[in-house]
XYZ file of C-alpha atoms in Angstrom:
466
model
C -8.029 -42.001 6.919
C -6.264 -38.759 5.977
C -5.937 -37.908 2.274
C -3.006 -36.092 0.666
C -1.646 -35.190 -2.743
C 1.673 -36.786 -1.820
C 2.763 -39.211 0.894
C 6.495 -39.559 1.474
C 7.953 -42.506 3.365
C 11.181 -41.324 4.976
C 12.218 -37.899 6.291
C 15.902 -37.979 5.420
C 17.643 -35.433 3.186
C 15.714 -36.799 0.210
C 12.293 -37.045 1.809
C 12.241 -33.847 3.818
C 13.585 -31.705 0.964
C 11.053 -33.269 -1.431
C 8.280 -32.543 1.059
C 9.192 -28.873 1.352
C 9.455 -28.437 -2.418
C 6.130 -30.223 -2.928
C 4.465 -27.931 -0.392
C 5.936 -24.906 -2.185
C 4.327 -26.204 -5.390
C 0.931 -26.357 -3.737
C 0.675 -30.019 -2.775
C -0.859 -31.271 0.450
C 1.953 -33.402 1.859
C 2.372 -36.063 4.518
C 5.758 -37.445 5.616
C 5.981 -40.770 7.458
C 9.082 -41.274 9.611
C 9.767 -43.860 12.310
C 12.677 -42.035 13.921
C 13.699 -38.369 13.983
C 13.235 -36.048 11.044
C 16.453 -35.691 9.065
C 17.014 -39.407 8.578
C 20.311 -41.246 8.936
C 22.350 -38.352 7.514
C 21.292 -35.796 10.071
C 20.890 -38.111 13.075
C 23.375 -40.952 12.584
C 25.657 -40.012 9.709
C 26.783 -36.795 8.045
C 26.059 -34.318 10.818
C 27.135 -36.038 14.065
C 30.229 -37.461 12.381
C 31.256 -33.968 11.256
C 30.761 -32.681 14.791
C 33.084 -35.416 16.075
C 35.572 -34.751 13.274
C 35.729 -31.111 14.322
C 36.458 -32.146 17.911
C 39.161 -34.531 16.689
C 40.777 -31.847 14.539
C 40.724 -29.337 17.387
C 42.206 -31.838 19.841
C 44.964 -32.900 17.455
C 45.797 -29.274 16.651
C 46.130 -28.312 20.314
C 48.215 -31.368 21.162
C 50.553 -31.381 18.170
C 50.657 -27.769 16.935
C 49.819 -25.561 19.902
C 53.384 -24.737 20.930
C 54.336 -23.934 17.331
C 51.603 -21.277 17.333
C 52.792 -19.895 20.672
C 49.945 -21.505 22.609
C 51.235 -23.325 25.674
C 49.099 -25.009 28.282
C 49.289 -27.804 30.810
C 48.336 -31.354 29.948
C 45.280 -31.298 27.699
C 42.537 -33.508 29.087
C 40.196 -35.356 26.739
C 36.552 -35.809 27.762
C 35.409 -38.169 25.028
C 31.867 -38.663 26.408
C 31.457 -34.877 26.006
C 32.592 -35.176 22.379
C 29.725 -37.621 21.814
C 27.238 -35.568 23.852
C 28.019 -32.505 21.766
C 27.566 -34.437 18.518
C 24.195 -35.742 19.696
C 23.115 -32.228 20.715
C 24.049 -30.922 17.254
C 21.969 -33.663 15.601
C 19.037 -33.037 17.935
C 19.080 -29.303 17.229
C 19.004 -29.808 13.475
C 16.299 -32.494 13.691
C 14.107 -30.016 15.544
C 14.881 -27.530 12.803
C 13.597 -29.900 10.105
C 10.424 -30.513 12.103
C 9.884 -26.767 12.422
C 10.264 -26.473 8.630
C 7.480 -29.038 8.265
C 5.211 -26.895 10.438
C 6.173 -23.739 8.570
C 5.262 -25.356 5.241
C 2.066 -27.050 6.450
C 3.499 -30.572 6.086
C 2.012 -33.345 8.220
C 4.681 -35.410 9.991
C 3.333 -38.851 10.885
C 5.455 -40.747 13.401
C 5.741 -44.427 12.545
C 6.858 -46.969 9.972
C 5.106 -46.912 6.615
C 4.150 -49.921 4.495
C 2.213 -49.929 1.239
C -1.169 -51.487 1.972
C -2.723 -51.108 -1.469
C -2.637 -48.622 -4.321
C -2.733 -45.112 -2.888
C -2.730 -46.263 0.748
C 0.150 -46.458 3.231
C -0.367 -48.256 6.539
C 1.585 -46.779 9.461
C 2.669 -48.857 12.448
C 4.270 -47.771 15.719
C 7.170 -50.212 15.294
C 8.864 -51.956 12.367
C 6.712 -54.826 11.143
C 3.964 -53.998 13.638
C 0.219 -53.727 13.141
C -1.119 -50.596 11.492
C -2.336 -47.862 13.809
C -3.369 -45.471 11.042
C -3.555 -45.219 7.268
C -2.503 -42.428 4.930
C -4.182 -42.066 1.552
C -2.437 -40.133 -1.215
C -2.613 -39.643 -4.976
C 1.131 -40.170 -5.208
C 3.679 -42.010 -3.101
C 7.385 -41.157 -2.844
C 9.678 -43.744 -1.263
C 12.723 -42.179 0.401
C 13.650 -44.732 3.042
C 17.405 -44.547 2.495
C 19.908 -47.218 3.454
C 21.578 -48.964 6.363
C 25.026 -50.341 7.117
C 26.053 -53.406 5.130
C 27.847 -56.194 6.985
C 30.450 -58.616 5.687
C 29.303 -62.183 5.198
C 30.121 -64.183 8.294
C 30.695 -61.097 10.466
C 27.995 -60.314 13.020
C 27.528 -56.917 14.606
C 27.120 -56.984 18.363
C 27.450 -53.250 19.095
C 30.328 -53.911 21.527
C 33.269 -55.594 19.824
C 31.967 -55.468 16.259
C 30.569 -52.055 15.339
C 28.870 -50.240 12.499
C 29.236 -46.509 11.939
C 25.994 -45.952 13.843
C 27.394 -47.799 16.854
C 30.590 -45.758 16.676
C 28.645 -42.487 16.731
C 27.095 -43.442 20.069
C 30.135 -45.114 21.647
C 31.365 -43.062 24.614
C 34.483 -45.125 25.325
C 37.599 -44.810 23.206
C 39.016 -48.198 22.227
C 42.735 -48.697 22.761
C 42.976 -50.323 19.326
C 40.641 -50.590 16.346
C 40.544 -52.352 13.002
C 38.425 -50.702 10.312
C 37.327 -52.771 7.329
C 36.603 -50.474 4.387
C 38.663 -47.572 3.096
C 35.835 -45.536 1.635
C 34.731 -42.169 3.015
C 33.205 -43.586 6.212
C 36.173 -45.796 7.020
C 38.697 -43.046 6.348
C 36.819 -40.503 8.453
C 36.580 -42.823 11.454
C 40.233 -43.792 11.038
C 41.143 -40.099 11.334
C 38.816 -39.541 14.311
C 40.047 -42.432 16.427
C 43.699 -41.921 15.545
C 43.470 -38.238 16.474
C 42.136 -39.203 19.904
C 44.935 -41.723 20.495
C 43.504 -45.063 19.364
C 45.827 -47.423 17.485
C 44.086 -47.762 14.095
C 44.513 -50.268 11.275
C 42.591 -49.478 8.084
C 41.944 -52.293 5.583
C 40.727 -51.746 2.016
C 40.110 -54.546 -0.485
C 40.738 -52.376 -3.562
C 44.173 -51.165 -4.587
C 43.646 -47.649 -3.210
C 41.711 -45.770 -0.549
C 38.488 -44.069 -1.684
C 37.977 -46.531 -4.579
C 36.980 -44.788 -7.792
C 38.619 -41.511 -6.812
C 41.577 -39.945 -8.605
C 44.585 -42.250 -8.005
C 46.962 -39.351 -7.276
C 44.598 -38.036 -4.615
C 44.134 -41.503 -3.120
C 47.904 -42.004 -2.982
C 48.460 -38.656 -1.272
C 45.725 -39.464 1.265
C 47.263 -42.842 2.064
C 50.677 -41.260 2.655
C 49.168 -38.567 4.874
C 47.239 -41.047 7.036
C 50.374 -43.159 7.429
C 52.337 -40.090 8.539
C 49.634 -39.510 11.152
C 50.250 -43.000 12.534
C 47.425 -44.979 10.909
C 48.327 -48.419 9.561
C 46.907 -48.511 6.028
C 46.626 -51.765 4.081
C 45.203 -51.643 0.551
C 44.591 -54.661 -1.632
C 43.665 -56.453 1.607
C 40.849 -58.985 1.393
C 39.371 -59.938 4.764
C 39.080 -63.710 5.090
C 37.823 -63.926 8.668
C 36.841 -61.723 11.580
C 35.856 -63.080 14.948
C 35.689 -62.219 18.625
C 38.809 -63.250 20.480
C 38.948 -62.927 24.245
C 38.121 -59.324 25.083
C 38.655 -58.130 21.522
C 38.571 -59.178 17.886
C 40.864 -60.947 15.477
C 40.880 -60.145 11.764
C 42.622 -62.226 9.120
C 43.370 -60.464 5.828
C 45.129 -61.565 2.651
C 47.316 -58.892 1.070
C 49.693 -59.493 -1.855
C 49.526 -63.256 -1.283
C 50.568 -62.853 2.358
C 48.220 -63.467 5.275
C 48.122 -61.096 8.221
C 46.258 -61.607 11.478
C 45.454 -58.390 13.308
C 44.191 -58.232 16.866
C 42.358 -55.243 18.277
C 39.958 -54.245 20.991
C 37.202 -53.430 18.507
C 36.279 -53.841 14.849
C 34.416 -51.255 12.780
C 32.803 -52.539 9.576
C 32.485 -49.792 6.941
C 32.084 -51.741 3.706
C 29.124 -49.859 2.288
C 25.369 -49.603 2.654
C 22.297 -51.514 1.535
C 18.846 -50.122 0.656
C 16.032 -50.079 3.193
C 13.119 -51.429 1.172
C 12.590 -55.004 2.356
C 9.453 -54.355 4.432
C 7.763 -51.618 2.411
C 5.092 -53.760 0.786
C 6.560 -53.286 -2.685
C 5.323 -56.726 -3.724
C 1.680 -55.784 -3.296
C 2.009 -53.336 -6.202
C 4.695 -55.251 -8.082
C 7.313 -52.491 -7.766
C 10.433 -53.666 -9.577
C 13.823 -53.867 -7.889
C 17.322 -54.703 -9.090
C 20.075 -55.911 -6.741
C 17.862 -54.773 -3.883
C 17.448 -51.202 -5.176
C 14.160 -49.832 -6.501
C 14.221 -49.295 -10.273
C 13.168 -45.857 -11.515
C 13.319 -43.883 -14.745
C 14.861 -40.426 -15.232
C 11.719 -38.902 -13.677
C 12.077 -41.149 -10.605
C 8.922 -43.070 -11.465
C 8.786 -46.774 -10.670
C 6.987 -49.202 -12.962
C 3.821 -48.572 -10.910
C 1.791 -45.475 -11.724
C 1.900 -42.863 -8.994
C 4.791 -44.497 -7.117
C 8.157 -42.698 -7.116
C 11.469 -43.347 -5.342
C 14.610 -41.299 -4.612
C 17.849 -41.396 -2.649
C 19.888 -44.347 -1.437
C 16.975 -46.716 -1.996
C 17.367 -46.362 -5.796
C 21.131 -46.909 -5.849
C 24.475 -45.098 -6.119
C 25.745 -42.515 -5.625
C 24.613 -42.864 -2.000
C 25.052 -39.227 -0.979
C 22.772 -36.908 0.982
C 22.967 -34.059 -1.527
C 22.122 -36.477 -4.337
C 18.970 -37.537 -2.487
C 17.996 -33.892 -1.972
C 18.447 -33.053 -5.651
C 16.495 -36.157 -6.650
C 13.707 -35.200 -4.238
C 13.360 -31.742 -5.757
C 13.487 -33.172 -9.268
C 10.901 -35.867 -8.526
C 8.218 -33.495 -7.237
C 8.885 -31.018 -10.031
C 8.461 -33.828 -12.570
C 5.181 -34.772 -10.863
C 3.625 -31.378 -11.552
C 5.201 -30.734 -14.949
C 7.618 -28.090 -13.705
C 10.770 -29.832 -14.904
C 12.200 -31.577 -17.954
C 15.920 -31.517 -17.129
C 17.207 -34.789 -15.672
C 19.651 -34.921 -12.762
C 23.192 -34.825 -14.156
C 25.111 -37.389 -12.138
C 28.375 -36.567 -13.892
C 28.581 -33.238 -12.079
C 27.873 -34.212 -8.485
C 30.621 -33.477 -5.958
C 31.834 -36.081 -3.468
C 33.563 -35.203 -0.204
C 35.527 -36.919 2.559
C 35.995 -34.944 5.768
C 39.190 -36.271 7.341
C 42.259 -34.044 7.471
C 43.457 -33.461 4.844
C 39.996 -33.247 3.306
C 39.242 -34.805 -0.063
C 36.733 -33.529 -2.617
C 36.070 -34.177 -6.275
C 33.614 -33.467 -9.050
C 33.352 -34.620 -12.639
C 35.712 -36.857 -14.566
C 39.098 -38.254 -13.678
C 41.687 -38.580 -16.442
C 40.922 -42.306 -16.683
C 37.184 -41.630 -16.787
C 37.613 -39.137 -19.613
C 39.865 -41.543 -21.535
C 37.185 -44.236 -21.262
C 34.825 -41.826 -23.049
C 37.403 -41.132 -25.742
C 38.150 -37.608 -24.524
C 41.721 -36.305 -24.703
C 42.563 -34.312 -21.611
C 45.172 -32.065 -20.071
C 45.674 -31.746 -16.310
C 46.863 -28.817 -14.217
C 48.127 -29.229 -10.652
C 48.980 -26.821 -7.868
C 50.342 -27.906 -4.460
C 49.157 -26.272 -1.260
C 52.768 -25.991 -0.101
C 53.152 -23.175 -2.641
C 50.040 -21.347 -1.406
C 50.436 -18.493 1.060
C 47.199 -19.076 2.991
C 47.847 -22.817 3.354
C 51.353 -22.267 4.711
C 50.153 -19.500 7.040
C 47.478 -21.672 8.657
C 49.781 -24.677 8.887
C 47.900 -26.909 6.426
C 50.200 -27.199 3.422
C 49.473 -30.838 2.571
C 47.804 -31.744 -0.700
C 47.055 -30.209 -4.056
C 44.385 -29.144 -6.538
C 44.138 -30.978 -9.843
C 41.957 -29.801 -12.722
C 41.162 -32.100 -15.650
C 40.208 -30.260 -18.841
C 39.457 -31.038 -22.468
C 42.764 -30.835 -24.323
C 41.316 -28.863 -27.254
C 38.711 -26.574 -25.698
C 40.064 -26.386 -22.119
C 36.534 -27.020 -20.796
C 36.765 -28.102 -17.142
C 35.721 -31.764 -17.028
C 36.671 -32.528 -13.449
C 38.464 -31.289 -10.359
C 40.123 -33.288 -7.595
C 41.339 -31.713 -4.361
C 43.104 -33.019 -1.285
C 43.889 -30.483 1.398
C 42.447 -28.151 3.985
C 39.148 -26.608 2.892
C 38.721 -29.006 -0.041
C 35.076 -29.775 0.744
C 34.144 -26.099 0.563
C 36.367 -25.256 -2.416
C 34.803 -27.959 -4.587
C 31.633 -25.877 -5.057
C 33.489 -23.495 -7.384
C 34.649 -26.430 -9.505
C 31.141 -27.935 -9.529
C 29.751 -24.648 -10.827
C 32.432 -24.551 -13.508
C 31.465 -28.035 -14.664
C 27.761 -27.162 -14.660
C 28.367 -24.037 -16.751
C 30.837 -25.821 -19.040
C 33.415 -23.256 -18.002
C 37.008 -23.300 -19.189
C 40.354 -22.998 -17.459
C 40.835 -19.784 -19.415
C 37.841 -18.290 -17.597
C 39.075 -19.529 -14.210
C 42.554 -18.150 -14.844
C 41.083 -14.743 -15.737
C 38.871 -14.637 -12.641
C 40.605 -12.688 -9.881
C 40.703 -14.742 -6.676
C 41.171 -12.936 -3.364
C 44.567 -13.196 -1.707
C 45.362 -14.902 0.569
C 42.752 -17.649 0.186
C 42.827 -21.394 -0.323
C 40.716 -21.004 -3.463
C 43.685 -19.371 -5.200
C 44.895 -22.938 -5.716
C 42.052 -23.470 -8.219
C 43.138 -20.424 -10.181
C 46.771 -21.577 -10.128
C 45.822 -25.084 -11.323
C 43.918 -23.489 -14.182
C 46.892 -21.244 -14.955
C 49.073 -24.366 -15.135
C 46.899 -25.632 -17.999
C 46.991 -22.211 -19.650
C 50.793 -22.209 -19.467
C 50.976 -19.276 -17.074
C 51.338 -20.664 -13.551
C 52.757 -17.915 -11.351
C 53.563 -19.406 -7.954
C 54.765 -22.873 -8.862
């Protein structure tokens, strides 16, 4: 039995980042992972989906905008299996990179599925639920097993007609038609991908807007944009039934008291994720859970001494960068190197369709719920030189600030480059910066980030270009 200072179950963006930070702090670390290093995000989520999104954007641009830019060619041929092969190669390359980081930092990567055997001991099997082939002993245990796709009650995944996002990332055949249940980030991104490649897409969302919880103005603009692209968007649509029908599927949804039955070749279920902690042996130590998620305190400690948990397995927000920050925080708490808790109010969220969507901090409604009076500044991309020049003038930047102090409380962007631009707004929120400071910071011209400055100027009463 090998002995370590810290054993981590799961090598996703939470587990692998925690492992590296722990090694930097002098711990002897073991990471237990049944699949490839990098977890769902790197192998079956964030990274391969972004590779496919890039292919979709490039294809759509060439087909619909090429002649406008003076680029003329014969019929553009789509090789969709190559799109998938490229995405898998990108994931494989980055997984190897994580494994090389383990070697560089002296971290032991143990292939297999971990299960708590007793206090301080993790049994590792070669398959889920299998017999132990080795045991890892450690002073501390960090659970970072992540999450998996959640299915609708009564809807069974078969990997052919009824898909999850993981199935879609491996599917090498484009469906002629597709219904997507769930208008969150995953559903919206796949709606964009398949529509761009020519699939007839219907997107159903139970809530009254896409990207539930996001700024309503942004959600409305996104819905209009997707409809202009040819996607059928139905919000306020509650799915009552979904079943295989002939060579396809049939979905029945209730929207505004009217029933609609939609037929398609395939169905993609994107209604959220559930934690992966059912077969971890939590009961043997009495680790507490709530609604399936592991309960932790601000230091990411469970109710059992020496057992910590981070990432999707402890609950929302289920984001890769949240898991990474929690992983760093957890190991720093372990060795007394940290007192500052993770500030969940200032974590950015991104959706990578076109136009992109990104946000950080409070919405106007969120601020009002806290009793904060706000003022908002907006700037449309259609008034921005760089956006018009590159042919991506959809969307806007919206800054929400404290009415009295002008402190930036939140920022909400829809448009090209939004997911990169949001970092400036996140830094502003972290530093409690004001729109006055943004307005007085010279932004290079022409850039998309000028829209942030202009939105701040709108609050300051000095907007120049709109």
